[in-house]
């Protein structure tokens, strides 16, 4: 069994912008060197004096020596037709580069709609994509949002029937 946990930062520092806690998994997008420091995972509802009720993790972010290839286009700029996008990017019809994870996400990120073209169609009986959870109301949300202790469905059905974890005696 596991306890419900939450993350805090040492000395009460704010989390970096966009940080999310998914059922105990801390996600920090667009991580920067100044996000270094201690992050503390603590069991909810247990006194700090309880052995194993918290774990401190030191996050070290190092500056990369990676040099951007001169032929690559930035994600927010228009590329010349003969230039290439980064390997994790998709080249739009208008030569703009966007992240591949933005393909077929229902939002037009290219500006010309090419990132939403040729997406596999769903069967008529499938109201949500395979990576989505269907709320009782019919709304579709990312599957990772289900049972994350934060209601994301308008009807809050993504948190119904979820297991509440208890403290694991092996937690250090």
mmCIF file of C-alpha atoms in Angstrom:
data_model
loop_
_atom_site.group_PDB
_atom_site.id
_atom_site.type_symbol
_atom_site.label_atom_id
_atom_site.label_comp_id
_atom_site.label_asym_id
_atom_site.label_seq_id
_atom_site.Cartn_x
_atom_site.Cartn_y
_atom_site.Cartn_z
ATOM 1 C CA UNK A 1 0.000 0.000 0.000
ATOM 2 C CA UNK A 2 1.087 3.553 -0.654
ATOM 3 C CA UNK A 3 0.222 6.845 1.001
ATOM 4 C CA UNK A 4 -1.138 9.765 -0.925
ATOM 5 C CA UNK A 5 1.840 12.070 -1.380
ATOM 6 C CA UNK A 6 2.464 15.666 -2.294
ATOM 7 C CA UNK A 7 5.572 17.528 -3.354
ATOM 8 C CA UNK A 8 6.977 20.690 -1.789
ATOM 9 C CA UNK A 9 10.132 22.620 -2.426
ATOM 10 C CA UNK A 10 12.756 23.356 0.213
ATOM 11 C CA UNK A 11 12.310 26.583 2.175
ATOM 12 C CA UNK A 12 8.811 27.007 0.739
ATOM 13 C CA UNK A 13 10.101 28.026 -2.699
ATOM 14 C CA UNK A 14 7.545 28.093 -5.516
ATOM 15 C CA UNK A 15 7.606 25.326 -8.102
ATOM 16 C CA UNK A 16 8.808 26.226 -11.599
ATOM 17 C CA UNK A 17 6.002 27.446 -13.902
ATOM 18 C CA UNK A 18 3.835 24.637 -15.283
ATOM 19 C CA UNK A 19 4.910 22.057 -12.669
ATOM 20 C CA UNK A 20 2.278 19.364 -12.111
ATOM 21 C CA UNK A 21 1.968 16.585 -9.581
ATOM 22 C CA UNK A 22 0.330 13.526 -11.172
ATOM 23 C CA UNK A 23 -0.541 11.204 -8.299
ATOM 24 C CA UNK A 24 2.927 11.568 -6.772
ATOM 25 C CA UNK A 25 4.856 11.922 -10.035
ATOM 26 C CA UNK A 26 6.298 15.423 -10.283
ATOM 27 C CA UNK A 27 6.558 16.806 -13.811
ATOM 28 C CA UNK A 28 8.544 19.972 -14.518
ATOM 29 C CA UNK A 29 8.223 21.140 -18.135
ATOM 30 C CA UNK A 30 10.819 23.407 -19.726
ATOM 31 C CA UNK A 31 13.275 22.725 -16.943
ATOM 32 C CA UNK A 32 16.009 25.312 -16.375
ATOM 33 C CA UNK A 33 19.283 25.419 -14.474
ATOM 34 C CA UNK A 34 17.718 27.679 -11.833
ATOM 35 C CA UNK A 35 15.245 24.894 -10.977
ATOM 36 C CA UNK A 36 18.066 23.093 -9.120
ATOM 37 C CA UNK A 37 17.403 22.324 -5.485
ATOM 38 C CA UNK A 38 15.761 20.029 -3.033
ATOM 39 C CA UNK A 39 12.265 18.744 -3.678
ATOM 40 C CA UNK A 40 10.466 16.907 -0.890
ATOM 41 C CA UNK A 41 7.912 14.146 -1.401
ATOM 42 C CA UNK A 42 5.810 13.848 1.735
ATOM 43 C CA UNK A 43 2.992 11.567 2.797
ATOM 44 C CA UNK A 44 -0.303 13.422 3.274
ATOM 45 C CA UNK A 45 -1.919 13.058 6.698
ATOM 46 C CA UNK A 46 1.125 11.739 8.531
ATOM 47 C CA UNK A 47 3.199 13.714 11.025
ATOM 48 C CA UNK A 48 6.703 14.634 9.882
ATOM 49 C CA UNK A 49 7.995 12.598 12.820
ATOM 50 C CA UNK A 50 6.649 9.379 11.240
ATOM 51 C CA UNK A 51 9.621 7.380 9.899
ATOM 52 C CA UNK A 52 9.569 7.232 6.101
ATOM 53 C CA UNK A 53 6.869 9.882 5.736
ATOM 54 C CA UNK A 54 9.048 12.073 3.519
ATOM 55 C CA UNK A 55 11.864 11.764 1.032
ATOM 56 C CA UNK A 56 14.121 14.596 -0.091
ATOM 57 C CA UNK A 57 15.408 14.536 -3.645
ATOM 58 C CA UNK A 58 18.182 16.773 -4.917
ATOM 59 C CA UNK A 59 17.520 17.921 -8.475
ATOM 60 C CA UNK A 60 20.587 18.986 -10.415
ATOM 61 C CA UNK A 61 20.092 20.543 -13.832
ATOM 62 C CA UNK A 62 23.251 21.046 -15.843
ATOM 63 C CA UNK A 63 23.738 23.363 -18.770
ATOM 64 C CA UNK A 64 24.017 21.400 -21.994
ATOM 65 C CA UNK A 65 26.870 21.911 -24.389
ATOM 66 C CA UNK A 66 24.567 20.961 -27.280
ATOM 67 C CA UNK A 67 24.879 23.355 -30.173
ATOM 68 C CA UNK A 68 21.810 23.880 -32.315
ATOM 69 C CA UNK A 69 22.515 22.867 -35.926
ATOM 70 C CA UNK A 70 22.525 25.921 -38.191
ATOM 71 C CA UNK A 71 20.052 24.154 -40.489
ATOM 72 C CA UNK A 72 17.402 23.731 -37.753
ATOM 73 C CA UNK A 73 14.477 26.125 -37.334
ATOM 74 C CA UNK A 74 13.169 27.315 -33.993
ATOM 75 C CA UNK A 75 9.716 26.093 -32.971
ATOM 76 C CA UNK A 76 8.221 29.568 -33.241
ATOM 77 C CA UNK A 77 9.762 30.682 -36.520
ATOM 78 C CA UNK A 78 9.129 30.032 -40.174
ATOM 79 C CA UNK A 79 11.719 27.813 -41.791
ATOM 80 C CA UNK A 80 13.197 28.256 -45.201
ATOM 81 C CA UNK A 81 12.040 25.406 -47.475
ATOM 82 C CA UNK A 82 15.507 23.796 -47.569
ATOM 83 C CA UNK A 83 16.113 23.972 -43.810
ATOM 84 C CA UNK A 84 15.342 21.077 -41.460
ATOM 85 C CA UNK A 85 13.498 20.885 -38.157
ATOM 86 C CA UNK A 86 14.905 19.282 -35.016
ATOM 87 C CA UNK A 87 14.435 15.474 -34.812
ATOM 88 C CA UNK A 88 11.602 15.878 -32.277
ATOM 89 C CA UNK A 89 9.801 18.388 -34.499
ATOM 90 C CA UNK A 90 7.364 18.234 -37.394
ATOM 91 C CA UNK A 91 7.835 20.518 -40.400
ATOM 92 C CA UNK A 92 4.554 22.196 -41.246
ATOM 93 C CA UNK A 93 3.447 22.889 -44.792
ATOM 94 C CA UNK A 94 4.284 26.577 -44.177
ATOM 95 C CA UNK A 95 7.797 25.448 -43.127
ATOM 96 C CA UNK A 96 7.243 26.237 -39.430
ATOM 97 C CA UNK A 97 8.569 23.630 -36.966
ATOM 98 C CA UNK A 98 6.364 22.369 -34.113
ATOM 99 C CA UNK A 99 6.881 19.593 -31.584
ATOM 100 C CA UNK A 100 5.825 16.158 -32.838
ATOM 101 C CA UNK A 101 3.818 15.675 -29.628
ATOM 102 C CA UNK A 102 1.557 18.480 -30.890
ATOM 103 C CA UNK A 103 0.520 16.467 -33.965
ATOM 104 C CA UNK A 104 -3.135 15.425 -34.074
ATOM 105 C CA UNK A 105 -3.861 16.951 -30.652
ATOM 106 C CA UNK A 106 -6.910 18.869 -31.833
ATOM 107 C CA UNK A 107 -5.149 22.243 -31.829
ATOM 108 C CA UNK A 108 -3.744 23.916 -34.927
ATOM 109 C CA UNK A 109 -0.174 24.701 -33.891
ATOM 110 C CA UNK A 110 1.279 25.218 -37.373
ATOM 111 C CA UNK A 111 -1.021 28.064 -38.258
ATOM 112 C CA UNK A 112 -1.881 26.365 -41.540
ATOM 113 C CA UNK A 113 -3.586 23.286 -40.037
ATOM 114 C CA UNK A 114 -1.059 20.826 -41.448
ATOM 115 C CA UNK A 115 -0.334 19.399 -37.986
ATOM 116 C CA UNK A 116 -3.971 18.258 -37.790
ATOM 117 C CA UNK A 117 -4.169 16.670 -41.256
ATOM 118 C CA UNK A 118 -3.995 12.944 -42.033
ATOM 119 C CA UNK A 119 -4.719 12.023 -38.431
ATOM 120 C CA UNK A 120 -6.088 8.537 -38.019
ATOM 121 C CA UNK A 121 -9.834 8.691 -37.762
ATOM 122 C CA UNK A 122 -11.716 7.097 -34.921
ATOM 123 C CA UNK A 123 -14.343 4.438 -35.370
ATOM 124 C CA UNK A 124 -17.857 5.947 -35.205
ATOM 125 C CA UNK A 125 -18.449 4.292 -31.827
ATOM 126 C CA UNK A 126 -15.199 5.632 -30.294
ATOM 127 C CA UNK A 127 -15.922 9.061 -28.805
ATOM 128 C CA UNK A 128 -12.374 9.566 -27.437
ATOM 129 C CA UNK A 129 -8.894 8.807 -28.739
ATOM 130 C CA UNK A 130 -7.013 5.776 -27.430
ATOM 131 C CA UNK A 131 -4.911 8.006 -25.126
ATOM 132 C CA UNK A 132 -7.973 9.718 -23.641
ATOM 133 C CA UNK A 133 -10.419 8.906 -20.843
ATOM 134 C CA UNK A 134 -14.118 9.410 -21.489
ATOM 135 C CA UNK A 135 -15.934 11.148 -18.654
ATOM 136 C CA UNK A 136 -19.491 10.051 -17.844
ATOM 137 C CA UNK A 137 -20.669 13.276 -19.479
ATOM 138 C CA UNK A 138 -18.947 12.253 -22.738
ATOM 139 C CA UNK A 139 -16.102 14.759 -22.343
ATOM 140 C CA UNK A 140 -12.631 13.447 -23.290
ATOM 141 C CA UNK A 141 -9.547 14.188 -21.183
ATOM 142 C CA UNK A 142 -5.975 12.774 -21.293
ATOM 143 C CA UNK A 143 -5.810 9.345 -19.622
ATOM 144 C CA UNK A 144 -3.036 10.591 -17.350
ATOM 145 C CA UNK A 145 -5.575 12.946 -15.738
ATOM 146 C CA UNK A 146 -7.706 10.040 -14.452
ATOM 147 C CA UNK A 147 -7.254 9.327 -10.723
ATOM 148 C CA UNK A 148 -4.690 12.101 -10.277
ATOM 149 C CA UNK A 149 -6.628 13.506 -7.246
ATOM 150 C CA UNK A 150 -7.671 16.583 -9.273
ATOM 151 C CA UNK A 151 -11.110 16.487 -10.966
ATOM 152 C CA UNK A 152 -10.632 17.318 -14.638
ATOM 153 C CA UNK A 153 -13.992 16.171 -15.997
ATOM 154 C CA UNK A 154 -16.740 18.745 -15.617
ATOM 155 C CA UNK A 155 -18.772 16.027 -13.860
ATOM 156 C CA UNK A 156 -15.697 14.973 -11.780
ATOM 157 C CA UNK A 157 -16.134 11.360 -12.920
ATOM 158 C CA UNK A 158 -12.382 10.973 -13.555
ATOM 159 C CA UNK A 159 -11.855 10.729 -9.777
ATOM 160 C CA UNK A 160 -14.715 8.301 -9.007
ATOM 161 C CA UNK A 161 -13.647 4.829 -7.824
ATOM 162 C CA UNK A 162 -9.971 5.708 -7.531
ATOM 163 C CA UNK A 163 -7.878 3.938 -4.912
ATOM 164 C CA UNK A 164 -6.652 6.022 -1.988
ATOM 165 C CA UNK A 165 -3.159 4.832 -1.160
ATOM 166 C CA UNK A 166 -1.889 4.265 2.363
ATOM 167 C CA UNK A 167 1.614 4.747 3.731
ATOM 168 C CA UNK A 168 4.103 2.114 2.580
ATOM 169 C CA UNK A 169 6.257 1.014 5.499
ATOM 170 C CA UNK A 170 9.166 0.595 3.066
ATOM 171 C CA UNK A 171 9.129 4.289 2.080
ATOM 172 C CA UNK A 172 12.343 5.975 3.168
#
